[in-house]
Short mmCIF file of C-alpha atoms in Angstrom, two decimals:
data_model
loop_
_atom_site.label_atom_id
_atom_site.label_comp_id
_atom_site.label_asym_id
_atom_site.label_seq_id
_atom_site.Cartn_x
_atom_site.Cartn_y
_atom_site.Cartn_z
CA MET A 260 -28.66 237.99 -1.16
CA ALA A 261 -29.06 234.53 -2.35
CA ARG A 262 -28.57 233.78 -5.89
CA ASN A 263 -31.54 231.91 -6.02
CA THR A 264 -33.91 233.60 -5.29
CA PRO A 265 -36.23 235.50 -8.21
CA GLU A 266 -34.72 238.70 -7.51
CA ALA A 267 -32.01 237.70 -7.87
CA ALA A 268 -33.66 235.34 -11.40
CA GLU A 269 -34.51 238.55 -11.89
CA LEU A 270 -31.58 240.08 -12.25
CA ALA A 271 -29.95 237.73 -14.94
CA GLN A 272 -33.14 238.28 -17.24
CA LEU A 273 -32.66 242.56 -16.93
CA LEU A 274 -28.76 241.71 -17.52
CA LYS A 275 -30.35 239.92 -21.15
CA THR A 276 -33.06 242.23 -22.02
CA GLY A 277 -32.11 245.70 -20.53
CA PRO A 278 -33.20 248.57 -19.81
CA PHE A 279 -29.77 249.50 -18.78
CA HIS A 280 -30.93 251.55 -15.39
CA LEU A 281 -33.56 248.76 -15.14
CA ALA A 282 -31.03 246.05 -15.24
CA LEU A 283 -28.46 248.60 -12.52
CA ARG A 284 -31.47 248.98 -10.08
CA SER A 285 -31.76 245.28 -9.72
CA ALA A 286 -28.18 245.03 -9.38
CA LEU A 287 -28.27 247.90 -6.52
CA SER A 288 -30.88 245.63 -4.55
CA VAL A 289 -29.50 241.72 -5.00
CA ARG A 290 -26.62 243.17 -3.90
CA GLY A 291 -27.90 245.47 -0.79
CA LEU A 292 -25.51 248.24 -1.02
CA ALA A 293 -26.81 252.16 -0.81
CA LEU A 294 -25.41 254.44 -3.25
CA ASN A 295 -22.74 255.95 -1.11
CA ARG A 296 -21.53 252.64 -0.35
CA VAL A 297 -20.97 252.83 -4.05
CA GLN A 298 -19.29 255.30 -4.74
CA HIS A 299 -16.66 254.11 -1.45
CA LYS A 300 -15.79 250.97 -3.57
CA LEU A 301 -15.24 253.08 -6.70
CA ALA A 302 -13.93 255.53 -5.52
CA GLN A 303 -11.01 252.68 -3.76
CA ARG A 304 -10.97 251.61 -7.91
CA GLY A 305 -9.61 255.00 -9.14
CA ILE A 306 -13.18 255.74 -9.96
CA LYS A 307 -14.85 258.96 -9.16
CA VAL A 308 -18.83 259.28 -9.60
CA GLY A 309 -20.90 261.04 -7.59
CA VAL A 310 -24.19 259.70 -6.05
CA THR A 311 -26.13 261.53 -7.97
CA SER A 312 -24.80 260.80 -10.86
CA LEU A 313 -25.79 257.17 -9.98
CA SER A 314 -28.78 258.16 -8.50
CA TYR A 315 -29.88 259.06 -11.90
CA TRP A 316 -28.17 255.90 -13.72
CA GLN A 317 -30.31 253.43 -11.96
CA GLN A 318 -33.24 256.00 -12.61
CA GLY A 319 -32.95 256.78 -15.94
CA ALA A 320 -33.12 259.98 -15.72
CA ARG A 321 -29.41 260.21 -17.18
CA ARG A 322 -27.89 257.22 -18.79
CA PRO A 323 -24.09 256.93 -18.95
CA GLN A 324 -21.96 258.19 -22.23
CA ARG A 325 -18.75 259.92 -22.34
CA PRO A 326 -15.68 257.29 -22.03
CA GLU A 327 -15.09 257.91 -18.58
CA SER A 328 -19.24 256.90 -17.68
CA LEU A 329 -18.68 254.04 -19.23
CA ARG A 330 -15.34 253.07 -17.74
CA ALA A 331 -17.41 253.15 -14.57
CA VAL A 332 -20.17 251.26 -15.49
CA ARG A 333 -17.32 249.07 -16.12
CA ALA A 334 -15.97 249.37 -12.22
CA LEU A 335 -19.76 248.93 -11.06
CA GLU A 336 -19.58 245.62 -12.80
CA GLU A 337 -17.16 244.77 -10.25
CA VAL A 338 -18.32 246.70 -7.71
CA LEU A 339 -21.74 244.69 -7.90
CA GLU A 340 -20.59 241.32 -8.78
CA LEU A 341 -21.16 241.13 -12.51
CA PRO A 342 -20.70 238.95 -15.53
CA GLU A 343 -17.80 241.18 -17.27
CA ARG A 344 -19.40 243.62 -19.74
CA SER A 345 -23.10 243.29 -18.66
CA LEU A 346 -23.44 246.45 -17.81
CA HIS A 347 -21.64 247.57 -20.55
CA ARG A 348 -23.02 245.59 -23.61
CA LEU A 349 -26.94 247.54 -22.29
CA LEU A 350 -25.48 250.15 -23.24
CA VAL A 351 -22.72 249.62 -26.04
CA PRO A 352 -23.87 246.42 -28.00
CA GLU A 353 -21.11 244.30 -29.92
CA GLY A 354 -21.35 245.93 -33.00
CA GLY A 355 -20.60 249.62 -30.86
CA ALA A 356 -23.78 251.90 -32.33
CA ARG A 357 -25.71 251.96 -29.02
CA PRO A 358 -29.33 251.87 -28.89
CA ASP A 359 -31.67 253.79 -29.28
CA GLY A 360 -32.54 255.43 -26.35
CA ASP A 361 -33.06 253.44 -23.43
CA ARG A 362 -34.94 250.15 -24.41
CA PRO A 363 -33.60 246.89 -25.83
CA SER A 364 -31.68 246.52 -28.66
CA ALA A 365 -34.28 244.79 -31.35
CA ARG A 366 -35.35 243.67 -34.86
CA SER A 367 -37.74 245.81 -37.15
CA TYR A 368 -40.59 242.97 -38.37
CA ARG A 369 -39.33 243.28 -41.68
CA THR A 370 -37.27 240.80 -40.77
CA LEU A 371 -38.46 238.06 -39.28
CA VAL A 372 -42.26 237.88 -40.69
CA GLU A 373 -43.46 237.52 -43.91
CA PRO A 374 -44.74 239.85 -46.19
CA ALA A 375 -43.83 242.03 -44.61
CA ASP A 376 -45.47 244.66 -47.41
CA ALA A 377 -48.62 243.34 -45.25
CA LEU A 378 -47.35 242.67 -41.96
CA HIS A 379 -46.91 246.98 -41.97
CA GLN A 380 -50.39 248.03 -43.42
CA LEU A 381 -52.03 246.42 -40.71
CA PHE A 382 -50.18 248.06 -37.96
CA THR A 383 -50.59 251.41 -39.69
CA GLU A 384 -53.85 250.65 -39.93
CA LEU A 385 -53.65 249.85 -35.88
CA GLU A 386 -51.40 252.51 -35.05
CA THR A 387 -48.97 250.72 -34.12
CA PRO A 388 -45.46 252.09 -33.44
CA ALA A 389 -42.25 250.48 -34.73
CA ASP A 390 -42.01 250.16 -30.53
CA ASP A 391 -44.32 248.93 -28.39
CA GLY A 392 -42.61 248.99 -25.46
CA LEU A 393 -43.25 246.09 -24.73
CA HIS A 394 -40.39 243.24 -24.84
CA THR A 395 -41.15 239.29 -23.64
CA VAL A 396 -39.59 237.73 -20.55
CA GLY A 397 -41.76 234.47 -21.23
CA HIS A 398 -43.94 232.92 -22.94
CA HIS A 399 -45.99 229.19 -23.34
CA GLU A 400 -47.19 228.63 -26.74
CA ARG A 401 -49.64 225.70 -27.55
CA VAL A 402 -51.08 224.79 -30.80
CA ARG A 403 -53.04 222.07 -32.56
CA ILE A 404 -52.92 220.91 -35.64
CA GLY A 405 -56.27 219.04 -36.58
CA ALA A 406 -57.53 216.00 -38.55
CA GLY A 407 -57.36 217.58 -41.63
CA ARG A 408 -54.01 218.03 -40.86
CA GLU A 409 -54.56 222.30 -41.00
CA LEU A 410 -53.82 224.99 -37.89
CA SER A 411 -56.80 224.42 -36.02
CA ALA A 412 -56.10 226.72 -33.33
CA ARG A 413 -53.60 228.20 -30.85
CA GLU A 414 -53.25 229.85 -27.36
CA SER A 415 -50.50 231.73 -26.10
CA VAL A 416 -49.46 232.98 -22.01
CA GLN A 417 -46.75 235.55 -22.51
CA VAL A 418 -45.30 237.68 -19.71
CA VAL A 419 -43.74 240.83 -20.36
CA ARG A 420 -41.83 244.39 -19.28
CA ALA A 421 -42.41 246.98 -20.07
CA HIS A 422 -38.89 249.27 -21.41
CA ARG A 423 -41.16 252.47 -21.00
CA ASP A 424 -44.27 254.59 -19.30
CA GLY A 425 -47.95 254.60 -20.70
CA VAL A 426 -47.67 251.31 -21.76
CA ASP A 427 -51.10 249.91 -21.58
CA ARG A 428 -51.92 246.30 -25.65
CA TYR A 429 -50.30 243.94 -27.55
CA VAL A 430 -50.65 243.71 -30.65
CA ALA A 431 -50.27 240.32 -31.78
CA ILE A 432 -49.92 238.31 -34.76
CA HIS A 433 -51.28 235.67 -36.86
CA ARG A 434 -49.42 233.86 -39.91
CA GLY A 435 -52.69 231.41 -41.20
CA ASP A 436 -51.59 228.59 -44.03
CA VAL A 437 -52.23 228.95 -47.47
CA GLY A 438 -55.84 228.81 -48.47
CA CYS A 439 -56.05 231.30 -44.69
CA ASP A 440 -59.83 233.55 -44.68
CA PRO A 441 -58.78 236.49 -42.13
CA SER A 442 -62.33 236.93 -41.64
CA ARG A 443 -62.52 233.51 -40.41
CA VAL A 444 -60.39 233.44 -37.91
CA THR A 445 -61.67 234.13 -33.84
CA VAL A 446 -59.44 236.18 -31.56
CA ARG A 447 -60.61 235.46 -28.32
CA ALA A 448 -58.81 237.04 -25.00
CA ALA A 449 -57.92 235.02 -21.88
CA GLU A 450 -56.45 236.47 -19.12
CA ASN A 451 -56.06 239.72 -17.17
CA CYS A 452 -56.98 241.39 -21.38
CA ARG A 453 -59.95 242.75 -23.84
CA LEU A 454 -59.95 242.37 -27.57
CA GLY A 455 -59.48 245.80 -29.59
CA ARG A 456 -59.88 246.87 -32.85
CA VAL A 457 -58.84 243.60 -35.39
CA ARG A 458 -57.38 243.80 -38.83
CA GLY A 459 -56.55 241.28 -41.65
CA ASP A 460 -54.74 241.09 -45.03
CA ALA A 461 -57.07 238.12 -46.85
CA GLU A 462 -53.78 238.32 -49.98
CA ALA A 463 -50.88 236.95 -46.65
CA GLY A 464 -53.57 235.78 -44.99
CA VAL A 465 -51.54 237.08 -41.63
CA VAL A 466 -54.47 239.02 -38.72
CA VAL A 467 -53.27 241.21 -36.07
CA ALA A 468 -55.17 241.89 -33.18
CA GLU A 469 -55.57 244.94 -29.81
CA LEU A 470 -55.47 243.27 -27.14
CA LEU A 471 -55.58 245.95 -24.24
CA PHE A 472 -54.78 245.26 -20.48
CA ASP A 473 -56.42 246.13 -17.44
CA THR A 474 -53.98 248.44 -16.32
CA ARG A 475 -51.37 251.03 -17.37
CA LEU A 476 -47.61 249.78 -17.04
CA ARG A 477 -44.71 252.20 -16.27
CA ALA A 478 -40.85 250.96 -17.13
CA GLY A 479 -39.67 247.53 -15.60
CA ASP A 480 -43.18 246.55 -14.62
CA THR A 481 -44.30 243.10 -15.99
CA TYR A 482 -47.36 242.02 -17.23
CA VAL A 483 -49.37 238.58 -17.76
CA PHE A 484 -52.08 237.97 -20.54
CA GLY A 485 -53.47 234.73 -22.06
CA TYR A 486 -54.89 235.14 -26.04
CA ALA A 487 -55.86 233.18 -28.61
CA PHE A 488 -56.21 232.41 -32.78
CA GLU A 489 -58.96 229.95 -33.75
CA ASP A 490 -58.33 229.23 -37.80
CA GLY A 491 -58.80 225.91 -38.96
CA THR A 492 -59.00 227.93 -42.94
CA GLY A 493 -55.65 226.91 -44.58
CA GLY A 494 -54.67 224.22 -45.81
CA PRO A 495 -52.13 221.40 -45.14
CA SER A 496 -49.81 222.97 -42.34
CA ALA A 497 -46.58 221.25 -41.60
CA GLU A 498 -44.08 224.09 -39.77
CA TYR A 499 -45.29 226.55 -37.16
CA PHE A 500 -42.32 228.80 -35.95
CA ARG A 501 -42.40 232.59 -34.52
CA GLY A 502 -39.73 235.46 -33.89
CA PHE A 503 -38.44 237.66 -31.47
CA ARG A 504 -37.40 240.89 -32.31
CA PHE A 505 -35.40 241.06 -28.48
CA ALA A 506 -33.10 238.64 -26.90
CA GLY A 507 -34.09 237.03 -23.55
CA GLY A 508 -36.92 235.49 -21.88
CA GLN A 509 -37.88 231.56 -22.29
CA TYR A 510 -40.40 229.92 -24.29
CA VAL A 511 -42.25 226.88 -24.59
CA LEU A 512 -44.37 225.98 -27.88
CA GLN A 513 -45.54 222.25 -28.08
CA VAL A 514 -47.09 221.51 -31.52
CA ARG A 515 -50.26 218.29 -30.50
CA PHE A 516 -51.97 216.75 -33.87
CA ASP A 517 -55.08 215.14 -34.03
CA GLU A 518 -54.92 211.29 -33.69
CA THR A 519 -55.95 210.86 -36.81
CA ALA A 520 -53.27 212.37 -38.92
CA LEU A 521 -50.44 211.72 -37.36
CA PRO A 522 -46.33 213.66 -38.69
CA VAL A 523 -44.08 211.11 -39.44
CA ARG A 524 -40.83 213.61 -37.95
CA CYS A 525 -40.50 216.09 -37.01
CA ARG A 526 -37.50 218.48 -36.31
CA ARG A 527 -36.95 222.44 -34.14
CA PHE A 528 -34.88 224.94 -35.98
CA THR A 529 -33.96 228.69 -36.26
CA GLN A 530 -33.20 230.77 -38.20
CA SER A 531 -31.80 234.87 -38.10
CA SER A 532 -34.04 236.21 -39.86
CA ALA A 533 -36.97 235.03 -42.30
CA GLY A 534 -35.51 234.59 -45.82
CA ALA A 535 -32.01 232.69 -44.05
CA PRO A 536 -30.96 229.55 -43.83
CA ARG A 537 -32.55 226.95 -41.44
CA GLY A 538 -29.33 225.58 -38.42
CA GLY A 539 -30.08 224.84 -35.19
CA ARG A 540 -32.32 221.18 -37.01
CA GLN A 541 -32.78 219.01 -33.68
CA GLU A 542 -34.73 216.10 -34.08
CA LEU A 543 -37.93 215.80 -32.00
CA THR A 544 -40.00 212.66 -30.65
CA LEU A 545 -44.10 212.76 -30.87
CA SER A 546 -45.08 211.24 -27.29
CA GLY A 547 -47.50 208.49 -28.01
CA ARG A 548 -50.12 209.70 -25.64
CA HIS A 549 -50.67 213.37 -25.77
CA ARG A 550 -49.44 212.50 -29.86
CA ALA A 551 -46.99 216.41 -28.90
CA VAL A 552 -43.79 217.37 -29.38
CA HIS A 553 -42.08 220.69 -28.07
CA LEU A 554 -39.22 222.66 -27.47
CA VAL A 555 -37.74 225.00 -24.83
CA GLU A 556 -35.97 227.73 -25.57
CA GLN A 557 -34.66 228.87 -22.13
CA GLY A 558 -33.30 232.76 -23.75
CA VAL A 559 -34.36 233.16 -27.27
CA ARG A 560 -32.77 234.91 -29.55
CA PRO A 561 -33.30 237.79 -31.71
CA GLY A 562 -34.00 235.39 -35.20
CA ILE A 563 -36.91 232.68 -35.36
CA VAL A 564 -37.01 229.44 -33.52
CA GLY A 565 -40.08 226.90 -34.92
CA ILE A 566 -40.87 222.96 -34.94
CA VAL A 567 -41.13 221.95 -38.86
CA TRP A 568 -43.28 218.58 -39.32
CA ASP A 569 -42.97 216.70 -42.63
CA TRP A 570 -46.47 213.64 -42.91
CA GLY A 571 -45.13 210.96 -45.59
#
């Protein structure tokens, strides 16, 4: 199969984000190898694995954990023509600790969003689990800055993949600027979702909104949905950023300014956590006609990426 097909692109994405069983299943499909053929190729390399075990691995019914099973996974990478350690690291990350269950390893919201305590309380009110069962594989976000230099609105079109069965909602987070009044922030559900419960914290200027899907996802399913926050209640805005719990996926951020309020300088930045020093700085040029700047992250890493601007 050609390497530039949608199937091959999906495989490349799964090798970044996991989970392991979906990455293995995708690799088998892309390479067009039956399990008995894979077993034969492994045996030629001195690795003995039953067809039943291989089947269980790709279904997610069992997970390679013993040393001999992990050696078989390394041999599978060779048989399936995959990058070295691409499957293995989904089972044993760089630090050596295995992820919980069969989901991609994730960062805590507490390391990405401030104030974390307020967000935790809002999640508790919505009964949102620590693992919502979703990771983002694509996200296009547009932010509008108004004439008063305020964050006027932001719109998102998001593509997610479920890493467990039964997921039917997503909780979106909006953090306003100083002075934001959550009671006046409007949440709009756009394509493929309905608005559920909305909660806010006035002191923190944070709003969380439950977006209900039109279907219940199974592990491996992808879903596309859109939503927006209408704000305009806070003071002057000087930055916009997003935190990512999982690695992988493309993120596109566009910030558009009102023609009567243009910044003098815009820069891209990254952070490993909310309290860490900012790095990855890059100057961004404001387009004259559309009065906008943007960034594109082809494969995000756990952490924060955003745009900061100076008003002069």
